[in-house]
PDB file of C-alpha atoms in Angstrom:
ATOM      1  CA  MET A 107     -12.685   1.916  20.624  1.00 77.00           C
ATOM      2  CA  THR A 108     -14.736  -1.096  19.552  1.00 84.00           C
ATOM      3  CA  LYS A 109     -14.063  -4.626  20.727  1.00 83.00           C
ATOM      4  CA  LEU A 110     -12.920  -5.723  17.255  1.00 83.00           C
ATOM      5  CA  LYS A 111     -10.527  -2.783  16.900  1.00 86.00           C
ATOM      6  CA  PHE A 112      -9.148  -3.492  20.391  1.00 83.00           C
ATOM      7  CA  LEU A 113      -8.533  -7.172  19.609  1.00 83.00           C
ATOM      8  CA  LEU A 114      -6.939  -6.396  16.235  1.00 84.00           C
ATOM      9  CA  SER A 115      -4.656  -3.783  17.829  1.00 85.00           C
ATOM     10  CA  LEU A 116      -3.672  -6.267  20.520  1.00 81.00           C
ATOM     11  CA  ARG A 117      -2.920  -8.933  17.891  1.00 84.00           C
ATOM     12  CA  ASP A 118      -0.720  -6.457  15.982  1.00 84.00           C
ATOM     13  CA  ARG A 119       1.340  -5.763  19.100  1.00 83.00           C
ATOM     14  CA  LEU A 120       2.083  -9.474  19.723  1.00 82.00           C
ATOM     15  CA  PRO A 121       3.872 -10.545  16.515  1.00 80.00           C
ATOM     16  CA  ASP A 122       6.626 -12.560  18.209  1.00 79.00           C
ATOM     17  CA  LEU A 123       4.354 -14.740  20.350  1.00 81.00           C
ATOM     18  CA  PRO A 124       3.339 -18.207  19.200  1.00 81.00           C
ATOM     19  CA  PRO A 125      -0.053 -18.104  17.432  1.00 81.00           C
ATOM     20  CA  GLU A 126      -1.743 -20.359  19.984  1.00 83.00           C
ATOM     21  CA  ASP A 127      -0.700 -18.030  22.849  1.00 82.00           C
ATOM     22  CA  VAL A 128      -1.996 -15.010  20.944  1.00 82.00           C
ATOM     23  CA  GLU A 129      -5.357 -16.704  20.308  1.00 85.00           C
ATOM     24  CA  GLU A 130      -5.630 -17.703  23.971  1.00 85.00           C
ATOM     25  CA  ARG A 131      -5.001 -14.113  25.128  1.00 84.00           C
ATOM     26  CA  LEU A 132      -7.398 -12.662  22.568  1.00 84.00           C
ATOM     27  CA  GLY A 133     -10.102 -15.080  23.719  1.00 87.00           C
ATOM     28  CA  PHE A 134      -9.493 -14.090  27.350  1.00 86.00           C
ATOM     29  CA  TYR A 135      -9.844 -10.357  26.646  1.00 84.00           C
ATOM     30  CA  SER A 136     -12.816 -10.925  24.344  1.00 86.00           C
ATOM     31  CA  GLU A 137     -14.632 -12.716  27.172  1.00 87.00           C
ATOM     32  CA  MET A 138     -13.652  -9.987  29.608  1.00 86.00           C
ATOM     33  CA  ILE A 139     -15.164  -7.315  27.357  1.00 85.00           C
ATOM     34  CA  GLU A 140     -18.329  -9.374  26.814  1.00 86.00           C
ATOM     35  CA  ASP A 141     -18.727  -9.883  30.585  1.00 86.00           C
ATOM     36  CA  ARG A 142     -18.534  -6.149  31.163  1.00 85.00           C
ATOM     37  CA  MET A 143     -21.042  -5.527  28.396  1.00 85.00           C
ATOM     38  CA  GLU A 144     -23.430  -7.996  30.072  1.00 86.00           C
ATOM     39  CA  GLU A 145     -23.033  -5.975  33.279  1.00 86.00           C
ATOM     40  CA  GLY A 146     -24.537  -2.999  31.437  1.00 85.00           C
ATOM     41  CA  LEU A 147     -21.547  -1.131  30.020  1.00 85.00           C
ATOM     42  CA  SER A 148     -21.522  -0.020  26.393  1.00 85.00           C
ATOM     43  CA  GLU A 149     -18.977  -1.600  24.084  1.00 84.00           C
ATOM     44  CA  GLU A 150     -16.668   1.439  24.222  1.00 86.00           C
ATOM     45  CA  GLU A 151     -16.926   1.645  28.020  1.00 85.00           C
ATOM     46  CA  ALA A 152     -16.212  -2.079  28.381  1.00 83.00           C
ATOM     47  CA  VAL A 153     -13.120  -1.781  26.170  1.00 82.00           C
ATOM     48  CA  ALA A 154     -11.926   1.288  28.075  1.00 85.00           C
ATOM     49  CA  ALA A 155     -12.415  -0.545  31.397  1.00 84.00           C
ATOM     50  CA  VAL A 156     -10.124  -3.377  30.253  1.00 81.00           C
ATOM     51  CA  GLY A 157      -7.188  -0.999  29.879  1.00 83.00           C
ATOM     52  CA  SER A 158      -4.766   0.349  27.311  1.00 84.00           C
ATOM     53  CA  VAL A 159      -3.759  -1.940  24.447  1.00 83.00           C
ATOM     54  CA  ASP A 160      -0.106  -0.967  24.858  1.00 84.00           C
ATOM     55  CA  GLU A 161      -0.072  -1.756  28.585  1.00 84.00           C
ATOM     56  CA  ILE A 162      -1.829  -5.091  28.080  1.00 84.00           C
ATOM     57  CA  ALA A 163       0.547  -6.065  25.263  1.00 82.00           C
ATOM     58  CA  ALA A 164       3.576  -5.143  27.392  1.00 83.00           C
ATOM     59  CA  GLN A 165       2.192  -7.207  30.275  1.00 82.00           C
ATOM     60  CA  ILE A 166       1.542 -10.234  28.040  1.00 81.00           C
ATOM     61  CA  ILE A 167       5.024 -10.053  26.537  1.00 80.00           C
ATOM     62  CA  SER A 168       6.640  -9.761  29.983  1.00 79.00           C
ATOM     63  CA  GLU A 169       4.652 -12.779  31.244  1.00 77.00           C
ATOM     64  CA  THR A 170       5.374 -14.952  28.221  1.00 74.00           C
ATOM     65  CA  SER A 171       8.764 -16.468  27.622  1.00 65.00           C
ATOM     66  CA  LEU A 172       9.558 -16.032  23.977  1.00 56.00           C
ATOM     67  CA  PRO A 173      11.358 -18.836  22.167  1.00 57.00           C
ATOM     68  CA  PRO A 174      14.889 -17.802  21.221  1.00 54.00           C
ATOM     69  CA  LYS A 175      15.310 -16.859  17.613  1.00 58.00           C
ATOM     70  CA  LYS A 176      17.538 -19.199  15.718  1.00 59.00           C
ATOM     71  CA  ALA A 177      20.396 -17.506  13.980  1.00 56.00           C
ATOM     72  CA  LYS A 178      20.903 -18.656  10.450  1.00 64.00           C
ATOM     73  CA  ALA A 179      24.271 -20.207   9.933  1.00 64.00           C
ATOM     74  CA  LYS A 180      25.985 -18.516   7.020  1.00 76.00           C
ATOM     75  CA  ARG A 181      27.490 -20.938   4.598  1.00 80.00           C
ATOM     76  CA  GLN A 182      30.917 -20.031   3.372  1.00 85.00           C
ATOM     77  CA  LEU A 183      31.691 -20.381  -0.281  1.00 84.00           C
ATOM     78  CA  LYS A 184      34.215 -22.977  -1.310  1.00 87.00           C
ATOM     79  CA  VAL A 185      37.193 -22.048  -3.457  1.00 89.00           C
ATOM     80  CA  TRP A 186      35.845 -23.693  -6.611  1.00 89.00           C
ATOM     81  CA  GLU A 187      32.520 -21.811  -6.176  1.00 87.00           C
ATOM     82  CA  ILE A 188      34.364 -18.508  -5.944  1.00 87.00           C
ATOM     83  CA  VAL A 189      36.375 -19.370  -9.076  1.00 89.00           C
ATOM     84  CA  LEU A 190      33.189 -20.262 -10.986  1.00 88.00           C
ATOM     85  CA  LEU A 191      31.539 -17.017  -9.893  1.00 86.00           C
ATOM     86  CA  ALA A 192      34.563 -15.009 -11.016  1.00 89.00           C
ATOM     87  CA  LEU A 193      34.841 -16.783 -14.368  1.00 90.00           C
ATOM     88  CA  GLY A 194      31.105 -16.556 -15.023  1.00 88.00           C
ATOM     89  CA  SER A 195      30.841 -12.902 -14.005  1.00 87.00           C
ATOM     90  CA  PRO A 196      30.890 -11.560 -17.596  1.00 89.00           C
ATOM     91  CA  ILE A 197      27.761 -13.610 -18.283  1.00 90.00           C
ATOM     92  CA  TRP A 198      25.769 -13.310 -15.062  1.00 88.00           C
ATOM     93  CA  LEU A 199      26.716  -9.681 -14.479  1.00 90.00           C
ATOM     94  CA  SER A 200      25.578  -8.634 -17.962  1.00 92.00           C
ATOM     95  CA  LEU A 201      22.333 -10.596 -17.524  1.00 93.00           C
ATOM     96  CA  LEU A 202      21.762  -8.888 -14.181  1.00 92.00           C
ATOM     97  CA  VAL A 203      22.321  -5.444 -15.710  1.00 93.00           C
ATOM     98  CA  ALA A 204      19.976  -6.305 -18.603  1.00 95.00           C
ATOM     99  CA  ALA A 205      17.257  -7.502 -16.214  1.00 92.00           C
ATOM    100  CA  PHE A 206      17.586  -4.301 -14.199  1.00 92.00           C
ATOM    101  CA  ALA A 207      17.353  -2.215 -17.395  1.00 95.00           C
ATOM    102  CA  VAL A 208      14.209  -4.071 -18.484  1.00 94.00           C
ATOM    103  CA  ILE A 209      12.561  -3.507 -15.099  1.00 89.00           C
ATOM    104  CA  VAL A 210      13.415   0.196 -15.135  1.00 91.00           C
ATOM    105  CA  SER A 211      12.150   0.602 -18.713  1.00 95.00           C
ATOM    106  CA  ILE A 212       8.842  -1.120 -17.908  1.00 91.00           C
ATOM    107  CA  PHE A 213       8.450   1.119 -14.859  1.00 89.00           C
ATOM    108  CA  ALA A 214       9.194   4.230 -16.956  1.00 93.00           C
ATOM    109  CA  ALA A 215       6.831   3.162 -19.742  1.00 93.00           C
ATOM    110  CA  VAL A 216       3.929   2.569 -17.358  1.00 90.00           C
ATOM    111  CA  TRP A 217       4.366   5.953 -15.711  1.00 91.00           C
ATOM    112  CA  ALA A 218       4.815   7.618 -19.132  1.00 95.00           C
ATOM    113  CA  VAL A 219       1.329   6.406 -20.081  1.00 94.00           C
ATOM    114  CA  ILE A 220      -0.066   7.917 -16.880  1.00 94.00           C
ATOM    115  CA  ILE A 221       1.714  11.223 -17.571  1.00 95.00           C
ATOM    116  CA  CYS A 222       0.308  11.252 -21.122  1.00 96.00           C
ATOM    117  CA  LEU A 223      -3.226  10.720 -19.790  1.00 95.00           C
ATOM    118  CA  TRP A 224      -2.828  13.678 -17.433  1.00 95.00           C
ATOM    119  CA  ALA A 225      -1.426  15.768 -20.314  1.00 96.00           C
ATOM    120  CA  VAL A 226      -4.520  14.990 -22.409  1.00 96.00           C
ATOM    121  CA  PHE A 227      -6.681  15.973 -19.430  1.00 96.00           C
ATOM    122  CA  ALA A 228      -4.828  19.305 -19.111  1.00 96.00           C
ATOM    123  CA  SER A 229      -5.229  19.900 -22.866  1.00 96.00           C
ATOM    124  CA  LEU A 230      -8.968  19.302 -22.673  1.00 95.00           C
ATOM    125  CA  VAL A 231      -9.284  21.747 -19.774  1.00 96.00           C
ATOM    126  CA  ALA A 232      -7.310  24.364 -21.707  1.00 96.00           C
ATOM    127  CA  CYS A 233      -9.445  23.778 -24.849  1.00 95.00           C
ATOM    128  CA  ALA A 234     -12.626  24.080 -22.783  1.00 95.00           C
ATOM    129  CA  PHE A 235     -11.532  27.382 -21.295  1.00 95.00           C
ATOM    130  CA  ALA A 236     -10.249  28.759 -24.594  1.00 95.00           C
ATOM    131  CA  GLY A 237     -13.340  27.593 -26.486  1.00 94.00           C
ATOM    132  CA  VAL A 238     -15.793  29.217 -24.105  1.00 94.00           C
ATOM    133  CA  VAL A 239     -13.847  32.485 -23.867  1.00 94.00           C
ATOM    134  CA  SER A 240     -13.240  32.786 -27.623  1.00 93.00           C
ATOM    135  CA  GLY A 241     -16.859  31.794 -28.312  1.00 93.00           C
ATOM    136  CA  ILE A 242     -18.144  34.564 -26.071  1.00 93.00           C
ATOM    137  CA  ILE A 243     -15.863  37.070 -27.763  1.00 92.00           C
ATOM    138  CA  LEU A 244     -16.906  35.907 -31.261  1.00 91.00           C
ATOM    139  CA  THR A 245     -20.590  35.995 -30.323  1.00 90.00           C
ATOM    140  CA  PHE A 246     -20.469  39.609 -29.209  1.00 88.00           C
ATOM    141  CA  VAL A 247     -18.018  40.889 -31.834  1.00 88.00           C
ATOM    142  CA  SER A 248     -19.344  39.732 -35.200  1.00 83.00           C
ATOM    143  CA  HIS A 249     -19.787  36.015 -35.805  1.00 86.00           C
ATOM    144  CA  ALA A 250     -22.611  34.819 -33.582  1.00 89.00           C
ATOM    145  CA  ILE A 251     -22.991  31.366 -35.178  1.00 91.00           C
ATOM    146  CA  ALA A 252     -19.243  30.682 -35.014  1.00 90.00           C
ATOM    147  CA  GLY A 253     -19.211  31.955 -31.413  1.00 92.00           C
ATOM    148  CA  VAL A 254     -22.024  29.599 -30.359  1.00 93.00           C
ATOM    149  CA  ALA A 255     -20.217  26.725 -32.066  1.00 94.00           C
ATOM    150  CA  MET A 256     -17.001  27.594 -30.178  1.00 94.00           C
ATOM    151  CA  ILE A 257     -18.880  27.718 -26.865  1.00 94.00           C
ATOM    152  CA  ALA A 258     -20.441  24.331 -27.632  1.00 95.00           C
ATOM    153  CA  ALA A 259     -17.040  22.872 -28.485  1.00 95.00           C
ATOM    154  CA  GLY A 260     -15.621  24.309 -25.260  1.00 95.00           C
ATOM    155  CA  LEU A 261     -18.443  22.754 -23.214  1.00 95.00           C
ATOM    156  CA  ILE A 262     -17.885  19.396 -24.910  1.00 96.00           C
ATOM    157  CA  CYS A 263     -14.202  19.602 -24.000  1.00 95.00           C
ATOM    158  CA  ALA A 264     -15.165  20.489 -20.423  1.00 95.00           C
ATOM    159  CA  GLY A 265     -17.433  17.425 -20.208  1.00 95.00           C
ATOM    160  CA  LEU A 266     -14.778  15.158 -21.661  1.00 95.00           C
ATOM    161  CA  SER A 267     -12.207  16.533 -19.219  1.00 95.00           C
ATOM    162  CA  ILE A 268     -14.468  15.633 -16.289  1.00 95.00           C
ATOM    163  CA  PHE A 269     -14.737  12.034 -17.477  1.00 94.00           C
ATOM    164  CA  LEU A 270     -11.019  11.871 -18.203  1.00 95.00           C
ATOM    165  CA  PHE A 271     -10.171  13.220 -14.741  1.00 96.00           C
ATOM    166  CA  TYR A 272     -11.769  10.203 -13.069  1.00 95.00           C
ATOM    167  CA  GLY A 273     -10.066   7.856 -15.520  1.00 94.00           C
ATOM    168  CA  CYS A 274      -6.670   9.471 -14.899  1.00 94.00           C
ATOM    169  CA  LYS A 275      -7.186   9.346 -11.151  1.00 95.00           C
ATOM    170  CA  ALA A 276      -8.140   5.641 -11.242  1.00 94.00           C
ATOM    171  CA  ALA A 277      -5.212   4.802 -13.526  1.00 94.00           C
ATOM    172  CA  THR A 278      -2.772   6.654 -11.255  1.00 94.00           C
ATOM    173  CA  VAL A 279      -4.078   4.970  -8.097  1.00 94.00           C
ATOM    174  CA  GLY A 280      -4.075   1.565  -9.793  1.00 93.00           C
ATOM    175  CA  THR A 281      -0.536   1.982 -11.084  1.00 91.00           C
ATOM    176  CA  ALA A 282       0.712   3.171  -7.695  1.00 92.00           C
ATOM    177  CA  TRP A 283      -0.929   0.131  -6.059  1.00 92.00           C
ATOM    178  CA  LEU A 284       0.651  -2.175  -8.643  1.00 90.00           C
ATOM    179  CA  VAL A 285       4.116  -0.697  -8.072  1.00 87.00           C
ATOM    180  CA  LYS A 286       3.688  -0.876  -4.293  1.00 90.00           C
ATOM    181  CA  THR A 287       2.578  -4.527  -4.496  1.00 90.00           C
ATOM    182  CA  ALA A 288       5.505  -5.429  -6.744  1.00 85.00           C
ATOM    183  CA  VAL A 289       8.029  -3.728  -4.463  1.00 85.00           C
ATOM    184  CA  SER A 290       6.593  -5.363  -1.329  1.00 87.00           C
ATOM    185  CA  SER A 291       6.628  -8.815  -2.952  1.00 86.00           C
ATOM    186  CA  ILE A 292      10.260  -8.297  -3.967  1.00 82.00           C
ATOM    187  CA  ARG A 293      11.088  -7.305  -0.389  1.00 82.00           C
ATOM    188  CA  LYS A 294       9.304 -10.388   0.957  1.00 80.00           C
ATOM    189  CA  GLU A 295      11.250 -12.624  -1.426  1.00 77.00           C
ATOM    190  CA  LYS A 296      14.468 -10.933  -0.364  1.00 71.00           C
ATOM    191  CA  ASN A 297      13.719 -11.514   3.343  1.00 68.00           C
ATOM    192  CA  VAL A 298      12.904 -15.211   2.836  1.00 59.00           C
TER     193      VAL A 298
END
């Protein structure tokens, strides 16, 4: 394990500590690794000599007193707020359902485009195969010129399918990343 990977792993295992304590500990272990490297050890050997990341993180957490987490006081709704929510429910509930329907339809439309791209790719592959096979049959049966033209058309479809494969793959990965980012940002907003 490299020094950087070790320090990043250690940082990941100390999420509840105050940032200044984490930086102090990371600096300490960084110096320790550098000292061992100056003594002639390789970077991996120096990191291994320091110890396991899990053990070090457990030791740091046991030595550090964590500040108590403050519990959020839940505010209780007043009677007039409950009445307003109940009376306004036909409006806000229908708006909420409409917003949900719009989000689902956008999601479905985006993935429908991706599915259509993959369907075009599959069609081009099928046309390439059928064009080459039927061209070979036509060439040897009776119509040599038509057979060569079919083989050429099949090869063109094969070339186009190769280009389209990379486009479909990039569009699928990009759409999946976009959906993942949107979902994680919604979760972050919900947790705040």
